[in-house]
Structure formats: C-alpha cells, structure tokens
CSV table of C-alpha atoms and ligand atoms in Angstrom, one decimal:
chain,number,residue,atom,x,y,z
A,1,MET,CA,90.5,99.0,103.9
A,2,GLN,CA,93.6,100.0,105.8
A,3,THR,CA,96.9,98.4,106.5
A,4,THR,CA,100.1,99.4,108.1
A,5,VAL,CA,103.2,99.6,105.9
A,6,MET,CA,106.6,100.4,107.3
A,7,GLY,CA,104.8,101.8,110.4
A,8,ARG,CA,102.5,104.0,108.3
A,9,VAL,CA,98.7,103.6,108.0
A,10,VAL,CA,97.7,103.3,104.3
A,11,GLY,CA,94.2,103.2,102.9
A,12,TYR,CA,93.7,101.1,99.8
A,13,ASP,CA,91.3,98.8,98.0
A,14,GLU,CA,92.0,95.6,96.1
A,15,ARG,CA,89.8,93.5,93.9
A,16,GLY,CA,90.0,90.9,91.1
A,17,GLN,CA,92.7,88.5,90.0
A,18,GLY,CA,95.5,88.3,87.5
A,19,THR,CA,97.9,91.0,86.3
A,20,PRO,CA,98.4,93.6,89.0
A,21,VAL,CA,97.1,97.0,87.9
A,22,ILE,CA,97.9,99.8,90.4
A,23,LEU,CA,95.6,102.9,90.2
A,24,ILE,CA,97.2,106.1,91.5
A,25,HIS,CA,94.9,109.1,92.0
A,26,GLY,CA,95.6,112.8,91.3
A,27,PHE,CA,95.5,116.0,93.4
A,28,PRO,CA,93.7,116.8,95.7
A,29,LEU,CA,91.8,113.6,95.4
A,30,ASN,CA,91.9,110.0,96.8
A,31,ARG,CA,91.2,106.5,95.7
A,32,MET,CA,87.4,107.2,95.6
A,33,ILE,CA,87.9,108.6,92.1
A,34,TRP,CA,88.2,105.0,90.8
A,35,GLU,CA,84.7,103.9,92.0
A,36,ALA,CA,83.5,103.3,88.4
A,37,GLN,CA,86.6,101.2,87.7
A,38,TRP,CA,85.9,98.5,90.3
A,39,GLU,CA,82.9,97.2,88.5
A,40,GLY,CA,84.3,97.8,85.1
A,41,LEU,CA,87.8,96.4,85.5
A,42,MET,CA,87.8,93.8,88.3
A,43,ASP,CA,86.9,90.9,86.0
A,44,HIS,CA,90.0,91.7,83.9
A,45,ALA,CA,92.9,92.2,86.3
A,46,ARG,CA,93.9,92.5,90.0
A,47,ILE,CA,93.1,96.1,90.7
A,48,ILE,CA,94.9,97.9,93.6
A,49,ALA,CA,94.1,101.5,94.4
A,50,PRO,CA,96.1,103.2,97.3
A,51,ASP,CA,95.5,106.6,98.9
A,52,LEU,CA,98.7,108.7,98.6
A,53,ARG,CA,100.0,109.9,102.0
A,54,GLY,CA,97.9,112.8,103.4
A,55,PHE,CA,94.9,111.8,101.2
A,56,GLY,CA,91.9,109.6,101.9
A,57,GLU,CA,92.7,107.1,104.6
A,58,SER,CA,96.4,107.3,104.3
A,59,GLU,CA,98.2,109.0,107.1
A,60,MET,CA,100.6,111.9,106.5
A,61,VAL,CA,103.8,111.0,108.3
A,62,GLU,CA,106.2,113.6,107.2
A,63,ALA,CA,106.3,116.3,104.6
A,64,THR,CA,106.6,115.1,101.0
A,65,THR,CA,109.2,116.9,99.1
A,66,GLU,CA,109.3,114.9,95.9
A,67,VAL,CA,107.0,112.8,93.8
A,68,GLY,CA,109.5,109.9,94.3
A,69,THR,CA,108.3,109.7,97.9
A,70,TYR,CA,104.9,108.7,96.7
A,71,ALA,CA,106.4,106.2,94.3
A,72,ASP,CA,108.3,104.6,97.2
A,73,ASP,CA,105.1,104.5,99.2
A,74,VAL,CA,103.3,102.7,96.4
A,75,ARG,CA,106.2,100.3,96.0
A,76,GLU,CA,106.2,99.5,99.7
A,77,LEU,CA,102.5,98.7,99.5
A,78,VAL,CA,103.0,96.5,96.5
A,79,ASN,CA,105.7,94.6,98.3
A,80,ALA,CA,103.6,94.3,101.5
A,81,LEU,CA,100.8,92.7,99.3
A,82,GLY,CA,103.3,90.1,98.2
A,83,ILE,CA,103.3,91.1,94.5
A,84,THR,CA,106.5,90.1,92.9
A,85,GLU,CA,105.6,90.3,89.2
A,86,PRO,CA,105.8,93.6,87.2
A,87,ALA,CA,102.6,95.6,87.4
A,88,ILE,CA,100.7,97.9,85.1
A,89,ILE,CA,101.0,101.4,86.7
A,90,VAL,CA,98.0,103.7,86.1
A,91,GLY,CA,98.4,107.3,87.1
A,92,HIS,CA,95.8,110.1,87.0
A,93,SER,CA,97.3,113.6,86.7
A,94,MET,CA,99.6,114.0,89.8
A,95,GLY,CA,99.3,110.2,89.9
A,96,GLY,CA,100.8,110.2,86.4
A,97,TYR,CA,103.8,112.1,87.8
A,98,VAL,CA,104.0,109.5,90.5
A,99,ALA,CA,103.7,106.6,87.9
A,100,MET,CA,106.6,108.1,85.9
A,101,ALA,CA,108.7,108.5,89.1
A,102,TYR,CA,107.9,104.8,89.9
A,103,LEU,CA,109.1,103.9,86.4
A,104,ARG,CA,112.3,105.9,87.0
A,105,ARG,CA,112.9,104.1,90.4
A,106,TYR,CA,111.6,100.6,89.7
A,107,PRO,CA,111.9,100.1,85.9
A,108,ASP,CA,112.0,96.3,86.3
A,109,HIS,CA,108.7,96.3,88.1
A,110,VAL,CA,106.7,98.0,85.4
A,111,ALA,CA,105.0,95.9,82.7
A,112,GLY,CA,103.0,98.7,81.2
A,113,LEU,CA,102.0,102.3,81.9
A,114,ILE,CA,98.6,104.0,81.6
A,115,LEU,CA,98.9,107.8,81.8
A,116,VAL,CA,95.6,109.6,82.4
A,117,ASN,CA,95.0,113.3,82.1
A,118,THR,CA,98.6,114.0,82.8
A,119,LYS,CA,101.8,115.3,81.3
A,120,ALA,CA,105.5,114.4,81.3
A,121,THR,CA,107.0,117.9,81.5
A,122,ALA,CA,108.0,119.7,84.7
A,123,ASP,CA,106.4,122.8,86.1
A,124,THR,CA,107.2,126.1,84.2
A,125,ILE,CA,108.2,129.1,86.3
A,126,GLU,CA,104.6,130.3,86.0
A,127,ALA,CA,103.2,127.0,87.2
A,128,GLN,CA,105.6,127.0,90.2
A,129,ALA,CA,104.4,130.5,91.2
A,130,GLY,CA,100.8,129.0,91.0
A,131,ARG,CA,102.0,126.2,93.5
A,132,ASP,CA,103.2,128.9,95.9
A,133,LYS,CA,99.9,130.7,95.7
A,134,ASN,CA,98.0,127.5,96.3
A,135,ILE,CA,100.2,126.6,99.3
A,136,ALA,CA,99.3,130.0,100.8
A,137,VAL,CA,95.5,129.4,100.0
A,138,ALA,CA,95.7,125.9,101.6
A,139,LYS,CA,97.3,127.3,104.8
A,140,GLU,CA,94.9,130.1,105.0
A,141,LYS,CA,91.6,128.5,103.9
A,142,GLY,CA,92.3,124.8,104.2
A,143,ALA,CA,91.0,122.1,101.8
A,144,ASP,CA,87.9,124.2,101.1
A,145,GLY,CA,89.9,127.0,99.6
A,146,ILE,CA,91.7,124.5,97.3
A,147,ALA,CA,88.4,122.8,96.3
A,148,GLU,CA,86.9,126.2,95.4
A,149,GLU,CA,89.9,127.0,93.3
A,150,MET,CA,90.1,123.7,91.5
A,151,LEU,CA,86.5,122.4,91.1
A,152,PRO,CA,85.5,124.5,88.1
A,153,LYS,CA,88.7,123.5,86.3
A,154,VAL,CA,88.4,119.7,86.5
A,155,PHE,CA,85.3,119.0,84.5
A,156,SER,CA,84.3,119.4,80.9
A,157,PRO,CA,81.6,122.1,80.3
A,158,LYS,CA,79.2,119.3,79.6
A,159,THR,CA,79.8,117.4,82.9
A,160,TYR,CA,79.8,120.6,84.9
A,161,THR,CA,76.3,121.5,83.7
A,162,SER,CA,74.7,118.0,83.3
A,163,ASN,CA,76.1,116.1,86.3
A,164,PRO,CA,75.7,118.0,89.5
A,165,GLU,CA,75.9,114.8,91.6
A,166,LEU,CA,79.4,114.1,90.3
A,167,VAL,CA,80.5,117.7,90.8
A,168,ALA,CA,79.2,117.5,94.5
A,169,GLN,CA,81.0,114.1,95.0
A,170,VAL,CA,84.3,115.5,93.7
A,171,LYS,CA,83.9,118.6,95.9
A,172,ARG,CA,83.5,116.3,99.0
A,173,ILE,CA,86.6,114.3,98.0
A,174,MET,CA,88.7,117.5,97.6
A,175,GLN,CA,87.4,118.9,100.9
A,176,SER,CA,88.4,115.8,102.7
A,177,ALA,CA,92.1,116.2,102.0
A,178,SER,CA,94.4,117.2,104.8
A,179,VAL,CA,96.2,120.5,104.7
A,180,ALA,CA,99.6,118.8,105.3
A,181,GLY,CA,98.8,116.4,102.4
A,182,ILE,CA,97.9,119.3,100.1
A,183,VAL,CA,101.0,121.3,101.0
A,184,GLY,CA,103.2,118.3,100.6
A,185,ALA,CA,101.7,117.4,97.2
A,186,LEU,CA,102.0,121.0,95.9
A,187,SER,CA,105.6,121.1,97.0
A,188,ALA,CA,106.4,117.8,95.4
A,189,MET,CA,104.7,118.7,92.1
A,190,ARG,CA,106.5,122.1,92.1
A,191,GLU,CA,109.9,120.3,92.2
A,192,ARG,CA,109.2,117.3,90.0
A,193,PRO,CA,111.6,116.7,87.2
A,194,ASP,CA,110.8,116.4,83.5
A,195,SER,CA,109.9,112.8,82.9
A,196,THR,CA,110.3,112.9,79.1
A,197,PRO,CA,113.7,111.2,79.3
A,198,THR,CA,112.2,108.5,81.5
A,199,LEU,CA,109.5,107.8,78.8
A,200,LEU,CA,112.2,107.9,76.1
A,201,GLU,CA,113.8,104.9,77.7
A,202,PHE,CA,110.6,102.9,78.2
A,203,SER,CA,109.7,100.3,75.6
A,204,GLN,CA,106.9,98.5,77.3
A,205,PRO,CA,103.3,99.2,76.2
A,206,THR,CA,101.9,102.6,77.2
A,207,LEU,CA,98.4,103.9,77.0
A,208,ILE,CA,97.8,107.6,77.1
A,209,ILE,CA,94.2,108.6,77.9
A,210,ALA,CA,93.3,112.3,77.5
A,211,GLY,CA,90.1,114.2,77.9
A,212,ALA,CA,89.1,116.2,74.8
A,213,ASP,CA,88.0,119.1,77.1
A,214,ASP,CA,90.7,118.9,79.7
A,215,LEU,CA,91.4,122.5,80.8
A,216,LEU,CA,94.5,121.5,82.8
A,217,MET,CA,96.4,119.3,80.3
A,218,ASN,CA,96.6,120.3,76.6
A,219,ALA,CA,96.9,118.3,73.4
A,220,ALA,CA,100.6,119.2,73.1
A,221,ASP,CA,101.2,117.5,76.5
A,222,GLN,CA,99.6,114.4,75.2
A,223,GLU,CA,101.5,114.4,71.9
A,224,ASN,CA,104.8,114.9,73.7
A,225,MET,CA,104.2,111.8,75.8
A,226,LYS,CA,103.1,109.8,72.8
A,227,LEU,CA,106.3,110.7,70.9
A,228,ALA,CA,108.5,110.0,73.9
A,229,ALA,CA,107.0,106.6,74.8
A,230,ARG,CA,107.8,104.6,71.7
A,231,ASN,CA,105.3,101.8,72.3
A,232,SER,CA,102.3,104.0,73.0
A,233,THR,CA,98.7,104.6,71.9
A,234,LEU,CA,96.8,107.8,72.6
A,235,VAL,CA,93.1,107.7,73.2
A,236,THR,CA,91.3,111.1,73.5
A,237,VAL,CA,87.9,110.7,75.1
A,238,PRO,CA,85.1,113.2,73.9
A,239,ASP,CA,83.1,115.1,76.5
A,240,ALA,CA,85.7,114.4,79.2
A,241,GLY,CA,87.6,117.1,81.1
A,242,HIS,CA,90.4,116.5,83.6
A,243,LEU,CA,88.5,113.6,85.3
A,244,THR,CA,88.1,111.1,82.4
A,245,PRO,CA,87.7,108.0,84.6
A,246,MET,CA,84.8,109.6,86.5
A,247,GLU,CA,83.3,111.7,83.7
A,248,GLN,CA,83.3,109.0,81.0
A,249,PRO,CA,83.8,105.7,82.9
A,250,GLU,CA,82.6,103.5,80.1
A,251,ALA,CA,85.0,104.9,77.5
A,252,PHE,CA,87.8,104.9,80.0
A,253,ASN,CA,87.2,101.3,81.1
A,254,ASN,CA,86.9,100.1,77.5
A,255,ALA,CA,90.2,101.7,76.6
A,256,VAL,CA,91.9,100.0,79.6
A,257,ILE,CA,90.3,96.6,78.8
A,258,GLU,CA,91.5,96.8,75.2
A,259,PHE,CA,95.0,97.7,76.4
A,260,LEU,CA,95.0,94.8,78.8
A,261,ARG,CA,93.9,92.5,75.9
A,262,THR,CA,96.7,93.7,73.6
A,263,MET,CA,99.2,93.1,76.4
A,264,VAL,CA,98.0,89.5,76.8
A,265,ARG,CA,98.1,88.9,73.0
A,266,ALA,CA,101.6,90.4,72.7
B,301,MLT,C1,96.1,116.9,89.4
B,301,MLT,O1,94.9,116.8,89.0
B,301,MLT,O2,96.6,115.9,90.0
B,301,MLT,C2,96.8,118.2,89.4
B,301,MLT,O3,95.9,119.2,88.9
B,301,MLT,C3,98.0,118.1,88.6
B,301,MLT,C4,98.8,119.4,88.6
B,301,MLT,O4,98.4,120.3,89.3
B,301,MLT,O5,99.8,119.5,87.9
C-alpha cells in the first residue's frame, strides 16, 4: 500500500500485531525482498516494511546524501502509523546501515536490532571508488546496468544454480529501481560513517544474521559487529549468500522468531 508522509509518497506493507518490527531492505532492492517474511513472521509481531525513497513505490523527492536521511524517513513513517513504543529494527545490507543510523538518531526508540548480511564499518577508499564507478554505470545504463553488475554477487553458488526463479525475481526487483534512487543510495553509502561506536553503546538485544556464502560481507565483518554490540548473538546460515531472507527463508524466520521469544522472556 501507499501513504503520504510529510508530503512524500511512501510504499509500505504492514501485517500482524504486537511488538513493532520494522524491516528495511538493502540496495538496489525494495520491500518485495521480505515476501517470505509475511507468512513466517506475521503471527509473531507487527511487521512493517517500507520502501526507501527512490525504490519500490516510494517517491524520490530530493537527492539522498546520507544514510541518516533514510533513517529519518523510516522514523516519520513509524510516527505516521502512530507507533510510540520502541521497535525492533531489522536492516538488510544497506538497510543495516540505515538501521544503525536509526539507532544513532533515535536510540530511545530501538528495543532491539537485527542486522542481516551487513557490516558496521564505513567504506574503504577502494569501496568508495567502486561507488563512483557504479554511479557512472547507473547514469549510463540505468538500473539494468546495476542489476547486471550486482546479480551474480548476491546469491550463494547453490542458490544461483538451483533457484532460477528467485534469480529472475531479484533481477526484476533490481531493474525496477529508479536511477535517482540508485545514485542517491550509492552516494549515501559512500559517505556513511563507521557505526562500530554506535553498536558499542548499544546494550539492547541484537541478532546478527549472516550468510555462510555471502560474497559481499565477510566473516570478519560479522565478528566485528558481534564484538561491538555487547548483547548480541550471531547466526550464520548455511547455503545463503547475500540474500539470506530470500535464499533461506525458513532458517531466517526461525532465527528471528527465536530472538523475539528471548526478548519476551527477558
Ligand atoms: C546492499 O546489498 O544493500 C549493498 O550491496 C550494500 C553495499 O553495497 O555496501
């Protein structure tokens, strides 16, 4: 569905009741990556999944220059939905960068964090050069160029060969992103700060979900987050690449449900 928040059209879905759980997608994706989470999670919490500006059904209003802008957008949607209690913020990859920016900006509104296929550290010089290259690709070839560049990197070898429907679905999602949205996100990721100090100050429960075959985030990235967030658990999912919620939905949902149970028990 769509709503208008602060004069901006925002696409989002909402299902279930109870603790608010906000699902923030990665790049260059949209809220459709959470399809398998609706069925799996809606009996356990109130699930809300927005499209970030410039992706899915959310309009791109002005250039995004920092990940904090997305965090503000999410916060405005949460406010517009009348949610006053602290939420569990779930971020996939770039969505993880946004989740950590949300924590930095709205610490009192975070009850727990789930960091999925992501990392806390900032871009290296090399990674920043890669952003510049991809900005040029997006301007020249559009979303198709970015999809072509990213698609082979986001799946585990097993998924890539055994699940062509999923590969085709993710390709369509990537191709649907707007060029302005892609360029904004690449610029924001390029400039994002190191979130390790943010995690060091966070004492609420944190779940880190990694893909054992993630080609974009390595095991050291995961260990770094686990060490920084003192109340954290790391779950590494076998046969999952960079898209654990889509590649291994059952294992992903089970880890989230177990985390929600522990939070209720605490
Ligand atoms: C993502 O999946 O959101 C991006 O690959 C993250 C990144 O490029 O740093």
